[in-house]
Coordinates of C-alpha atoms in Angstrom, one line a residue:
Chain A
M1303 CA 183.0 112.8 81.4
S1304 CA 179.6 111.5 81.0
L1305 CA 177.2 113.3 84.2
D1306 CA 177.3 116.7 82.9
I1307 CA 174.8 119.4 85.8
Q1308 CA 174.8 123.0 85.8
F1309 CA 172.6 125.3 87.7
N1310 CA 172.1 127.3 90.3
L1311 CA 170.2 127.5 93.1
Q1312 CA 169.0 131.0 94.6
R1313 CA 167.0 130.7 98.0
A1314 CA 166.4 133.2 100.8
D1315 CA 169.0 131.5 102.5
F1316 CA 171.0 129.5 100.5
A1317 CA 172.0 129.3 97.4
L1318 CA 174.2 127.0 95.2
H1319 CA 176.4 126.9 92.0
V1320 CA 177.2 123.8 90.4
D1321 CA 178.8 123.3 86.5
L1322 CA 180.3 120.0 86.9
S1323 CA 181.2 116.9 84.2
L1324 CA 181.7 114.1 86.7
P1325 CA 183.0 110.8 84.8
A1326 CA 180.6 108.3 84.5
T1327 CA 183.3 105.5 86.4
G1328 CA 184.1 104.7 90.0
I1329 CA 183.3 106.1 93.1
T1330 CA 182.4 110.2 92.8
A1331 CA 182.5 111.5 96.4
I1332 CA 180.8 115.2 97.1
F1333 CA 182.5 116.4 99.8
G1334 CA 181.9 119.0 102.0
P1335 CA 180.6 120.5 105.4
S1336 CA 176.6 120.2 106.1
G1337 CA 174.6 122.4 104.9
S1338 CA 176.8 123.4 102.1
G1339 CA 174.0 121.7 99.5
K1340 CA 175.3 117.9 98.9
T1341 CA 172.0 116.2 99.1
T1342 CA 170.3 119.0 97.1
L1343 CA 173.3 118.3 94.2
L1344 CA 171.8 114.3 94.5
R1345 CA 168.6 115.5 95.2
A1346 CA 168.4 117.2 91.8
I1347 CA 170.4 114.8 89.9
A1348 CA 168.0 112.4 91.4
G1349 CA 165.0 114.7 89.7
L1350 CA 163.7 114.8 93.3
E1351 CA 164.8 118.2 93.5
H1352 CA 163.4 120.7 90.7
I1353 CA 165.7 123.3 90.2
P1354 CA 164.3 125.9 87.5
G1355 CA 167.0 126.3 84.8
G1356 CA 169.4 123.5 85.2
E1357 CA 170.5 121.5 83.0
I1358 CA 171.4 117.5 84.0
S1359 CA 172.7 114.7 81.6
F1360 CA 173.4 111.8 81.6
K1361 CA 175.7 109.6 79.0
G1362 CA 173.8 112.0 76.6
Q1363 CA 170.0 112.2 77.9
A1364 CA 169.0 115.3 78.9
W1365 CA 167.3 114.1 82.4
Q1366 CA 166.4 118.0 83.3
Q1367 CA 167.3 121.0 79.9
D1368 CA 164.8 123.7 79.0
T1369 CA 161.4 122.7 79.1
T1370 CA 162.3 118.8 80.1
F1371 CA 162.1 117.4 83.0
T1372 CA 162.3 113.7 83.0
P1373 CA 160.8 112.5 86.3
T1374 CA 162.8 110.4 89.4
H1375 CA 161.2 107.0 88.5
M1376 CA 162.2 107.4 84.7
R1377 CA 165.7 108.2 85.5
S1378 CA 168.2 104.9 85.6
I1379 CA 169.1 105.7 88.8
A1380 CA 168.6 104.1 92.4
Y1381 CA 169.0 106.1 95.5
V1382 CA 170.4 105.3 99.1
F1383 CA 169.1 107.4 101.6
Q1384 CA 170.9 108.5 104.8
E1385 CA 168.3 106.7 106.5
P1386 CA 166.8 103.5 105.7
S1387 CA 164.2 104.0 104.5
L1388 CA 162.6 100.4 103.9
F1389 CA 158.8 100.3 103.5
A1390 CA 157.2 99.7 106.6
H1391 CA 154.3 97.4 105.2
L1392 CA 156.9 95.0 103.7
N1393 CA 159.2 92.3 104.8
V1394 CA 162.8 92.6 103.7
R1395 CA 162.3 90.4 100.7
Q1396 CA 159.5 92.6 99.3
N1397 CA 161.3 95.3 99.8
L1398 CA 164.2 93.7 97.8
Q1399 CA 161.4 93.0 94.9
Y1400 CA 159.6 96.1 95.2
G1401 CA 162.4 97.6 92.5
L1402 CA 163.3 95.0 90.8
K1403 CA 159.8 94.1 90.0
R1404 CA 159.5 97.6 87.9
I1405 CA 162.0 96.6 85.8
G1406 CA 161.7 94.9 82.7
E1407 CA 164.0 91.6 82.0
N1408 CA 166.1 92.6 79.6
Q1409 CA 167.3 95.6 81.7
R1410 CA 168.3 92.8 84.7
R1411 CA 172.3 93.4 85.2
V1412 CA 172.2 93.1 89.2
S1413 CA 170.6 89.9 90.6
L1414 CA 168.6 89.9 93.6
D1415 CA 170.8 87.0 94.6
N1416 CA 173.9 88.9 93.7
A1417 CA 173.1 92.4 95.8
V1418 CA 171.7 89.8 98.5
A1419 CA 174.9 87.3 98.5
L1420 CA 177.0 91.1 98.3
L1421 CA 175.1 92.6 101.1
D1422 CA 175.1 89.2 103.2
I1423 CA 171.6 89.2 103.8
E1424 CA 170.1 86.1 103.3
K1425 CA 169.1 85.2 106.8
L1426 CA 167.1 88.5 106.8
L1427 CA 164.9 87.8 103.9
E1428 CA 161.6 87.0 105.6
R1429 CA 162.0 89.9 108.9
Q1430 CA 160.0 92.3 109.1
A1431 CA 161.9 95.2 108.2
H1432 CA 161.5 97.3 112.1
T1433 CA 162.9 93.8 113.5
L1434 CA 166.0 94.9 112.2
S1435 CA 169.2 96.9 113.6
G1436 CA 170.5 100.0 111.9
G1437 CA 173.0 98.9 109.7
E1438 CA 171.1 95.5 108.9
Q1439 CA 168.5 98.1 107.1
Q1440 CA 171.5 100.2 105.6
R1441 CA 172.5 97.0 104.2
V1442 CA 168.9 96.0 102.6
A1443 CA 168.4 99.7 101.2
I1444 CA 171.6 99.2 99.3
A1445 CA 170.8 95.7 97.9
R1446 CA 167.3 96.8 97.1
A1447 CA 168.8 99.8 95.0
L1448 CA 171.1 97.5 93.8
A1449 CA 167.9 95.4 92.4
V1450 CA 166.8 98.3 89.9
S1451 CA 170.4 98.1 88.3
P1452 CA 170.9 101.4 88.1
E1453 CA 172.9 103.1 85.7
L1454 CA 173.8 105.8 88.3
L1455 CA 174.2 104.9 92.2
L1456 CA 173.0 108.0 94.2
M1457 CA 174.4 107.6 97.8
D1458 CA 173.4 110.2 100.4
E1459 CA 175.2 110.1 103.7
P1460 CA 174.8 106.2 104.2
L1461 CA 176.7 105.8 107.0
S1462 CA 176.3 109.0 108.7
S1463 CA 173.4 107.6 111.0
L1464 CA 175.3 104.8 112.0
D1465 CA 177.7 104.2 115.1
N1466 CA 181.5 103.2 114.1
K1467 CA 181.1 100.0 114.6
L1468 CA 178.5 99.4 112.2
K1469 CA 180.2 102.0 109.5
E1470 CA 182.8 99.4 110.0
E1471 CA 180.2 96.4 108.7
I1472 CA 178.7 98.4 106.1
L1473 CA 182.1 99.8 104.3
P1474 CA 183.7 96.3 103.2
Y1475 CA 180.4 96.0 101.4
L1476 CA 180.5 99.0 99.5
E1477 CA 184.4 98.8 98.5
S1478 CA 183.3 94.8 97.4
L1479 CA 180.3 96.7 95.2
H1480 CA 182.5 98.8 93.9
K1481 CA 185.2 96.3 92.7
E1482 CA 182.1 93.5 92.1
L1483 CA 179.8 95.8 89.7
D1484 CA 180.3 98.2 87.6
I1485 CA 178.1 100.7 88.1
P1486 CA 179.2 104.9 89.1
I1487 CA 178.6 105.9 92.3
L1488 CA 178.0 109.3 93.4
Y1489 CA 178.6 109.3 97.4
V1490 CA 177.7 112.4 99.6
S1491 CA 179.7 112.5 102.6
H1492 CA 181.6 114.3 105.5
A1493 CA 183.9 112.0 106.5
T1494 CA 187.3 112.2 105.7
D1495 CA 188.0 108.6 106.4
E1496 CA 185.5 107.2 104.3
V1497 CA 186.1 109.0 101.4
A1498 CA 189.9 108.1 101.4
R1499 CA 188.9 104.7 101.4
L1500 CA 186.1 104.4 98.9
A1501 CA 186.9 107.8 96.5
D1502 CA 188.1 107.8 92.9
T1503 CA 187.3 111.7 92.3
L1504 CA 186.4 114.1 94.4
V1505 CA 183.6 117.3 94.6
I1506 CA 184.6 119.5 97.0
L1507 CA 181.6 121.8 98.3
K1508 CA 181.6 125.0 100.5
S1509 CA 178.7 127.1 101.2
G1510 CA 177.0 126.3 97.9
E1511 CA 180.2 126.4 95.8
I1512 CA 182.1 124.3 94.0
L1513 CA 186.1 124.4 95.2
G1514 CA 187.6 122.1 93.0
A1515 CA 186.7 118.7 91.4
G1516 CA 189.2 115.6 90.0
P1517 CA 191.2 112.5 90.9
I1518 CA 191.1 111.8 94.7
Q1519 CA 194.6 112.0 94.9
E1520 CA 195.1 115.3 93.6
M1521 CA 192.0 117.0 95.4
L1522 CA 193.7 116.1 98.6
T1523 CA 197.3 116.8 98.1
R1524 CA 196.3 120.8 95.9
L1525 CA 197.2 123.0 98.7
D1526 CA 195.3 126.1 97.3
L1527 CA 192.1 123.3 98.7
P1528 CA 190.8 123.1 101.9
L1529 CA 191.7 118.9 102.8
S1530 CA 195.5 119.8 102.5
H1531 CA 195.5 122.4 105.7
R1532 CA 192.9 119.8 107.5
K1533 CA 195.0 118.0 110.6
D1534 CA 195.1 114.3 109.4
A1535 CA 196.3 115.7 105.6
E1536 CA 197.1 113.0 103.9
T1537 CA 198.9 111.5 100.1
L1538 CA 197.3 108.5 98.2
I1539 CA 198.8 105.9 96.6
H1540 CA 197.3 103.2 94.3
A1541 CA 200.5 100.3 94.7
T1542 CA 200.3 96.5 93.6
V1543 CA 202.1 94.1 96.4
T1544 CA 205.2 92.7 95.2
S1545 CA 206.3 90.3 97.9
T1546 CA 205.2 89.5 101.8
D1547 CA 207.6 89.0 104.4
A1548 CA 206.5 86.8 106.5
E1549 CA 209.3 86.6 109.4
F1550 CA 208.4 90.5 109.5
D1551 CA 205.0 90.5 108.9
L1552 CA 205.6 92.9 106.5
T1553 CA 204.6 93.5 103.0
S1554 CA 206.3 95.2 99.8
M1555 CA 204.2 97.4 97.2
E1556 CA 204.7 99.1 94.2
C1557 CA 203.7 101.8 93.0
D1558 CA 205.6 103.1 89.2
G1559 CA 209.1 101.7 90.3
Q1560 CA 209.1 103.0 94.1
L1561 CA 208.9 100.2 96.9
F1562 CA 206.9 101.0 100.1
T1563 CA 207.2 98.6 102.9
V1564 CA 204.0 98.4 105.0
S1565 CA 203.1 96.1 108.0
G1566 CA 201.4 93.4 107.9
N1567 CA 201.0 90.7 105.5
T1568 CA 197.6 89.4 104.6
L1569 CA 197.5 90.9 101.3
A1570 CA 198.3 88.7 98.1
P1571 CA 201.0 89.8 95.4
G1572 CA 199.7 91.6 92.5
T1573 CA 196.6 93.0 95.1
R1574 CA 195.9 96.5 94.1
A1575 CA 195.4 98.4 97.0
R1576 CA 194.9 102.4 98.5
L1577 CA 198.5 103.5 100.3
R1578 CA 197.3 106.4 103.3
I1579 CA 200.2 108.8 104.1
A1580 CA 199.6 111.0 106.7
A1581 CA 201.8 114.3 105.9
Q1582 CA 202.5 114.8 109.8
D1583 CA 204.3 111.8 109.4
V1584 CA 206.7 112.4 106.6
S1585 CA 209.5 114.5 106.9
I1586 CA 212.5 115.5 104.8
T1587 CA 216.4 115.5 104.6
L1588 CA 218.5 116.9 102.3
D1589 CA 220.8 114.2 102.0
K1590 CA 219.3 110.2 102.1
Q1591 CA 220.5 109.4 105.7
T1592 CA 222.1 106.2 105.9
G1593 CA 221.6 104.3 109.6
T1594 CA 218.4 105.6 109.9
S1595 CA 215.7 103.1 111.3
I1596 CA 213.0 104.3 108.9
Q1597 CA 211.9 101.9 106.2
N1598 CA 211.0 104.0 103.4
I1599 CA 213.3 106.9 102.2
F1600 CA 212.1 108.5 98.4
P1601 CA 213.4 111.0 96.3
A1602 CA 211.3 113.3 96.1
T1603 CA 210.8 117.2 93.8
V1604 CA 209.5 120.3 96.1
I1605 CA 206.8 121.6 94.4
E1606 CA 205.0 123.7 96.2
L1607 CA 205.0 125.7 99.6
Q1608 CA 202.6 126.7 101.7
E1609 CA 202.7 128.3 105.5
E1610 CA 200.1 127.3 107.9
G1611 CA 200.0 129.9 110.9
N1612 CA 203.2 131.1 112.4
A1613 CA 204.6 127.5 113.6
Q1614 CA 203.9 125.0 110.1
V1615 CA 204.6 124.5 107.0
M1616 CA 202.6 122.6 104.2
I1617 CA 205.1 121.6 101.8
K1618 CA 204.3 119.5 98.2
L1619 CA 206.3 117.1 97.2
Q1620 CA 206.4 115.1 93.8
L1621 CA 207.6 111.2 94.1
G1622 CA 207.4 109.8 90.6
D1623 CA 204.0 110.5 89.5
N1624 CA 202.8 110.9 92.5
P1625 CA 202.1 114.4 94.9
L1626 CA 203.0 114.3 98.4
L1627 CA 202.4 116.3 101.2
A1628 CA 204.6 116.4 104.3
R1629 CA 204.1 119.1 107.3
L1630 CA 207.2 120.6 108.1
T1631 CA 207.6 122.9 111.3
R1632 CA 208.7 126.3 110.1
K1633 CA 211.9 126.4 111.9
S1634 CA 212.8 123.6 109.9
V1635 CA 211.6 125.1 106.6
Q1636 CA 213.9 127.7 107.0
E1637 CA 216.9 126.0 108.6
L1638 CA 217.0 123.6 105.8
S1639 CA 216.0 127.1 103.2
I1640 CA 213.5 124.7 101.3
T1641 CA 212.8 126.4 98.6
P1642 CA 210.4 125.3 95.3
G1643 CA 212.6 122.2 93.0
M1644 CA 214.6 121.1 95.1
Q1645 CA 216.0 117.7 95.0
V1646 CA 214.9 116.4 99.0
Y1647 CA 214.5 112.9 100.7
A1648 CA 211.4 112.5 101.8
Q1649 CA 211.3 110.1 105.1
I1650 CA 207.7 108.1 105.2
K1651 CA 207.5 107.1 109.2
S1652 CA 204.5 104.7 108.5
V1653 CA 202.5 104.0 105.6
A1654 CA 198.9 102.6 106.0
V1655 CA 197.1 100.5 103.9
L1656 CA 193.2 100.7 103.0
A1657 CA 192.1 97.6 102.5
Chain B
M1382 CA 110.1 89.3 119.4
M1383 CA 112.2 91.6 120.6
L1384 CA 112.4 94.0 118.1
S1385 CA 109.0 94.3 115.8
E1386 CA 109.5 94.4 111.8
A1387 CA 109.4 97.8 111.7
D1388 CA 111.9 98.2 114.6
I1389 CA 113.5 96.0 112.1
T1390 CA 112.8 97.7 108.6
A1391 CA 114.3 101.0 110.5
L1392 CA 117.6 99.0 111.2
L1393 CA 118.7 97.4 108.3
L1394 CA 117.7 100.4 106.2
T1395 CA 120.6 102.5 108.7
L1396 CA 122.6 99.8 108.3
K1397 CA 122.7 100.5 104.3
L1398 CA 122.6 103.8 104.6
A1399 CA 125.7 103.7 107.0
L1400 CA 127.0 101.3 104.6
V1401 CA 126.6 103.1 101.2
S1402 CA 127.7 106.8 103.1
T1403 CA 130.8 105.2 104.0
F1404 CA 131.4 103.4 100.8
I1405 CA 131.0 106.9 99.3
L1406 CA 132.5 108.9 101.4
L1407 CA 135.9 106.7 100.6
L1408 CA 135.7 107.9 97.5
I1409 CA 135.4 111.0 97.6
G1410 CA 137.4 111.4 100.9
T1411 CA 140.7 110.0 99.6
P1412 CA 141.7 111.7 97.2
F1413 CA 140.6 114.9 99.1
A1414 CA 142.2 113.8 101.9
W1415 CA 145.5 113.2 100.1
W1416 CA 144.8 116.6 98.3
L1417 CA 145.0 118.2 101.6
A1418 CA 147.8 116.7 102.8
K1419 CA 150.1 117.3 99.7
S1420 CA 148.7 120.1 98.5
R1421 CA 150.4 123.9 99.8
W1422 CA 148.1 126.0 97.9
R1423 CA 147.4 128.9 100.8
Y1424 CA 143.6 128.9 100.6
K1425 CA 143.5 125.6 101.8
F1426 CA 142.4 126.7 104.9
L1427 CA 139.0 127.8 103.8
L1428 CA 138.2 123.9 102.5
E1429 CA 139.6 122.5 105.9
A1430 CA 137.0 124.9 107.1
L1431 CA 133.9 123.8 105.3
V1432 CA 134.4 120.5 105.5
A1433 CA 135.1 120.5 109.3
L1434 CA 131.3 122.9 109.4
P1435 CA 129.1 120.0 110.2
L1436 CA 131.0 119.3 113.5
V1437 CA 130.1 123.1 115.3
L1438 CA 127.0 123.7 113.3
P1439 CA 123.2 122.0 115.1
P1440 CA 122.2 119.2 112.7
T1441 CA 119.5 121.0 112.4
V1442 CA 121.0 123.8 110.3
L1443 CA 122.3 122.0 107.8
G1444 CA 118.7 119.9 107.1
F1445 CA 117.1 122.5 106.6
Y1446 CA 119.5 124.0 104.0
L1447 CA 119.9 121.0 102.0
L1448 CA 116.2 120.4 102.1
V1449 CA 116.0 123.8 100.4
L1450 CA 118.6 122.8 98.2
L1451 CA 117.0 119.1 97.5
G1452 CA 113.7 120.2 97.9
A1453 CA 111.1 120.3 95.2
N1454 CA 111.4 124.5 94.5
G1455 CA 114.8 123.8 95.2
P1456 CA 118.0 125.4 93.3
L1457 CA 119.1 121.9 91.7
S1458 CA 114.9 121.5 90.2
T1459 CA 115.5 124.4 88.1
F1460 CA 118.6 122.4 86.6
G1461 CA 116.5 119.4 85.8
I1462 CA 118.4 117.5 88.6
A1463 CA 115.6 115.3 90.5
P1464 CA 114.5 116.2 94.0
V1465 CA 115.7 113.8 96.3
A1466 CA 114.5 115.5 99.6
F1467 CA 112.1 112.5 101.3
T1468 CA 114.0 109.8 99.7
F1469 CA 117.0 107.4 100.7
S1470 CA 119.1 109.4 98.1
G1471 CA 118.2 112.4 99.8
L1472 CA 119.6 110.6 103.1
V1473 CA 122.5 109.5 101.6
F1474 CA 123.4 112.8 100.3
G1475 CA 122.8 114.4 103.6
S1476 CA 124.6 111.6 105.5
V1477 CA 127.4 112.1 102.4
I1478 CA 127.9 115.8 104.2
Y1479 CA 127.4 115.4 107.8
S1480 CA 129.8 112.5 108.3
M1481 CA 132.6 114.0 105.8
P1482 CA 134.6 115.7 108.5
F1483 CA 135.3 112.3 110.4
V1484 CA 135.8 110.7 106.8
I1485 CA 138.9 113.1 106.0
Q1486 CA 140.6 113.5 109.1
P1487 CA 141.7 110.3 109.6
L1488 CA 142.9 110.2 106.1
H1489 CA 144.4 113.5 106.3
D1490 CA 146.2 112.3 109.5
A1491 CA 147.6 108.9 108.3
F1492 CA 148.6 110.5 104.9
L1493 CA 150.5 113.2 106.7
S1494 CA 152.2 110.9 109.3
I1495 CA 153.5 108.9 105.7
G1496 CA 155.7 111.7 105.2
K1497 CA 157.5 112.2 101.8
R1498 CA 160.6 109.8 102.6
P1499 CA 158.3 106.4 101.8
M1500 CA 156.6 108.0 98.5
E1501 CA 160.4 109.6 97.1
V1502 CA 162.5 106.2 97.7
A1503 CA 159.5 104.0 95.8
A1504 CA 160.5 107.0 92.9
T1505 CA 164.3 106.2 92.6
L1506 CA 162.5 102.3 92.5
R1507 CA 161.0 103.6 89.4
A1508 CA 157.3 103.6 90.5
S1509 CA 155.1 106.3 89.1
P1510 CA 152.6 108.3 90.7
W1511 CA 149.7 105.9 90.8
D1512 CA 152.2 103.2 91.4
R1513 CA 153.3 105.5 94.5
F1514 CA 149.5 105.7 95.6
F1515 CA 148.7 102.3 95.4
T1516 CA 151.4 100.6 96.6
I1517 CA 152.8 102.7 99.2
A1518 CA 150.3 105.3 100.4
L1519 CA 147.6 103.8 100.9
P1520 CA 148.6 100.6 102.5
L1521 CA 151.1 103.0 104.5
A1522 CA 147.7 104.5 105.5
R1523 CA 145.9 101.3 107.1
P1524 CA 144.9 102.5 110.4
G1525 CA 143.7 105.9 109.0
F1526 CA 141.2 103.7 107.1
I1527 CA 140.1 101.5 109.6
T1528 CA 139.5 104.6 111.4
A1529 CA 137.5 106.4 108.8
C1530 CA 135.5 103.6 108.0
V1531 CA 134.7 103.0 110.9
L1532 CA 133.8 106.8 112.4
G1533 CA 131.9 107.2 109.3
F1534 CA 130.1 104.4 109.6
A1535 CA 129.1 104.9 113.4
H1536 CA 128.7 108.8 113.0
T1537 CA 126.0 108.4 110.0
I1538 CA 123.7 105.7 112.2
G1539 CA 123.9 107.8 115.4
E1540 CA 122.1 111.3 113.3
F1541 CA 119.3 112.4 113.7
G1542 CA 118.6 116.2 112.7
V1543 CA 119.7 115.9 109.4
V1544 CA 117.4 112.9 108.7
L1545 CA 114.7 114.3 110.4
M1546 CA 115.1 117.2 108.0
I1547 CA 115.4 116.3 104.8
G1548 CA 114.6 112.2 104.9
G1549 CA 111.0 113.0 107.4
N1550 CA 109.8 110.5 108.7
I1551 CA 108.9 107.7 106.3
P1552 CA 109.0 104.1 107.5
G1553 CA 111.1 101.3 104.8
Q1554 CA 111.9 104.9 102.8
T1555 CA 113.8 107.0 105.4
Q1556 CA 112.9 106.0 108.9
V1557 CA 116.5 105.1 110.7
L1558 CA 117.3 104.1 113.9
S1559 CA 117.4 107.3 115.5
I1560 CA 113.8 108.1 114.0
A1561 CA 112.4 105.1 115.7
I1562 CA 114.0 105.4 118.3
Y1563 CA 112.1 108.8 118.8
D1564 CA 108.8 107.5 117.5
H1565 CA 109.0 104.7 120.8
V1566 CA 109.6 107.4 123.4
E1567 CA 107.1 109.9 121.8
S1568 CA 104.6 106.9 122.3
L1569 CA 106.0 105.9 125.9
D1570 CA 106.9 102.4 124.8
Y1571 CA 110.0 102.5 126.8
T1572 CA 110.7 98.2 126.3
S1573 CA 111.4 99.1 122.6
A1574 CA 113.1 101.9 123.0
H1575 CA 115.7 100.4 125.4
W1576 CA 116.2 97.6 123.1
L1577 CA 116.9 99.8 119.9
S1578 CA 119.2 102.6 122.3
G1579 CA 121.2 99.7 124.2
G1580 CA 121.5 97.7 120.7
L1581 CA 122.7 101.3 119.6
I1582 CA 125.2 102.1 122.6
A1583 CA 126.6 98.3 122.3
L1584 CA 127.6 98.5 118.0
S1585 CA 128.8 101.9 118.9
F1586 CA 130.9 100.9 121.5
L1587 CA 132.7 97.6 119.5
M1588 CA 133.3 100.2 116.7
L1589 CA 135.4 102.2 118.5
A1590 CA 136.8 100.2 120.3
T1591 CA 138.4 98.4 117.5
V1592 CA 139.4 101.9 116.5
Y1593 CA 141.1 102.7 119.3
A1594 CA 142.8 98.8 119.2
T1595 CA 143.9 99.0 115.6
N1596 CA 144.9 102.5 115.5
K1597 CA 147.1 103.4 119.0
R1598 CA 147.4 107.0 118.4
F1599 CA 144.0 108.2 117.7
R1600 CA 142.5 110.7 119.3
I1601 CA 139.3 111.7 118.4
F1602 CA 139.2 115.2 119.7
R1603 CA 141.6 116.3 117.8
L1604 CA 140.5 118.2 114.7

């Protein structure tokens, strides 16, 4: 835990109460609807917003405390804004060098070549910023941020100004950032699909209040939090490829003893990947079914039930070390008399692999 | 010879006055316009109105008070500051005040149109406030600077009333083009008046055309 933030902001039309201790590793997503205070939180961490009485410290350095206020340019961060915001009077290369030139040689952990290669922008270097497409501009903006070798990368909905096609173009770069550079990222988003793909830790914000903060699997499946009740409620499982089956185009993936069968066979054995299981695609049987077409059937324990209106019930199951959500009709729950503590079988109709 | 020696002296003096005044205006105007664009001081409008005064006042009013202020018995002389009325320095002083709005306004607009985002981006890329000002704000405000230079310069060349009041009409010291033209007309020397006036029209048109060409969004009437 090494990014600690504490402040209370009270404005006429807006309040934000934050008391957070976040890990300085991996990707932490700040998730919430627009107007919930996500951007204000990120700007306060960057020092772009001064919230009186707030306290912010990163890896033991106080960025804001009592009378201390470290100005933005003295914080070892980088920031990717919602719009690419490239400097219009500089070309792409000069944009990339702007931050790089301002840090000491000994602080350079990410080389310009590395950032350029990672974001695949070699061909754009001599172009003027305004001649690039939106997706290209945002890739340059991300590379420019990386080039200052930040100890913390702040990203404010970097994909929201882009259409779906461009999003799909940039998401893989963000994933590789995470894998190839050891820079913790704070990522503001209101899109569940981005969060499910990228985040390790999730902070859920609503109307200026933090509803929950913790590992993503837990945040997605806690029944007292809103994500587990969305139409597309889902469970994430981190699994490793054990074998592939070319004949049926299938891949076997393992997560603490459980073997999942997923379609496709492009991943090499040993690859770690996220499995996404929609709550809609999980059904429950009391006895292990035989003679079924469903490949993924696992013994599980019922942990908790919560009714969603009159028709549906969300059930949280424990499957080995992982929680698993299943959405059933209230009628079936009553007929099977499902109660917490029961041993059941979870049948998973479809499992998606997230890159 | 199309221009007499006296006319050439007046022309050179006018150009010198315009150059010096524009230079001083940029030095004063840049930080002031920046402050106007950034400040949220509630009484800022008072200063804006003060700077804009020369736009609406008859130049003779301005010239009259400058004469009183800078003259031999003016309040400044009681502080031991030498009177500058009827000298070149007096002309520069008057021109700077008279042309101030024409420099401040385009700079102010240019700084406003940059917005705060590029400066914030630069801050996240480790640039200190001074660094950001020189490497981001100034280059991005370039069209505004071109406009400010040309307008400040052209407007100083064209002034008459203020100059006449505080500069008088001393050839080689305070006699500028507009006054030389006036003299020619008074003495019914229309040929010389044509040469000077026609030249001034051509020069002014050229400078304004430069402004509009380099700054497509420029509107001279917006204040």
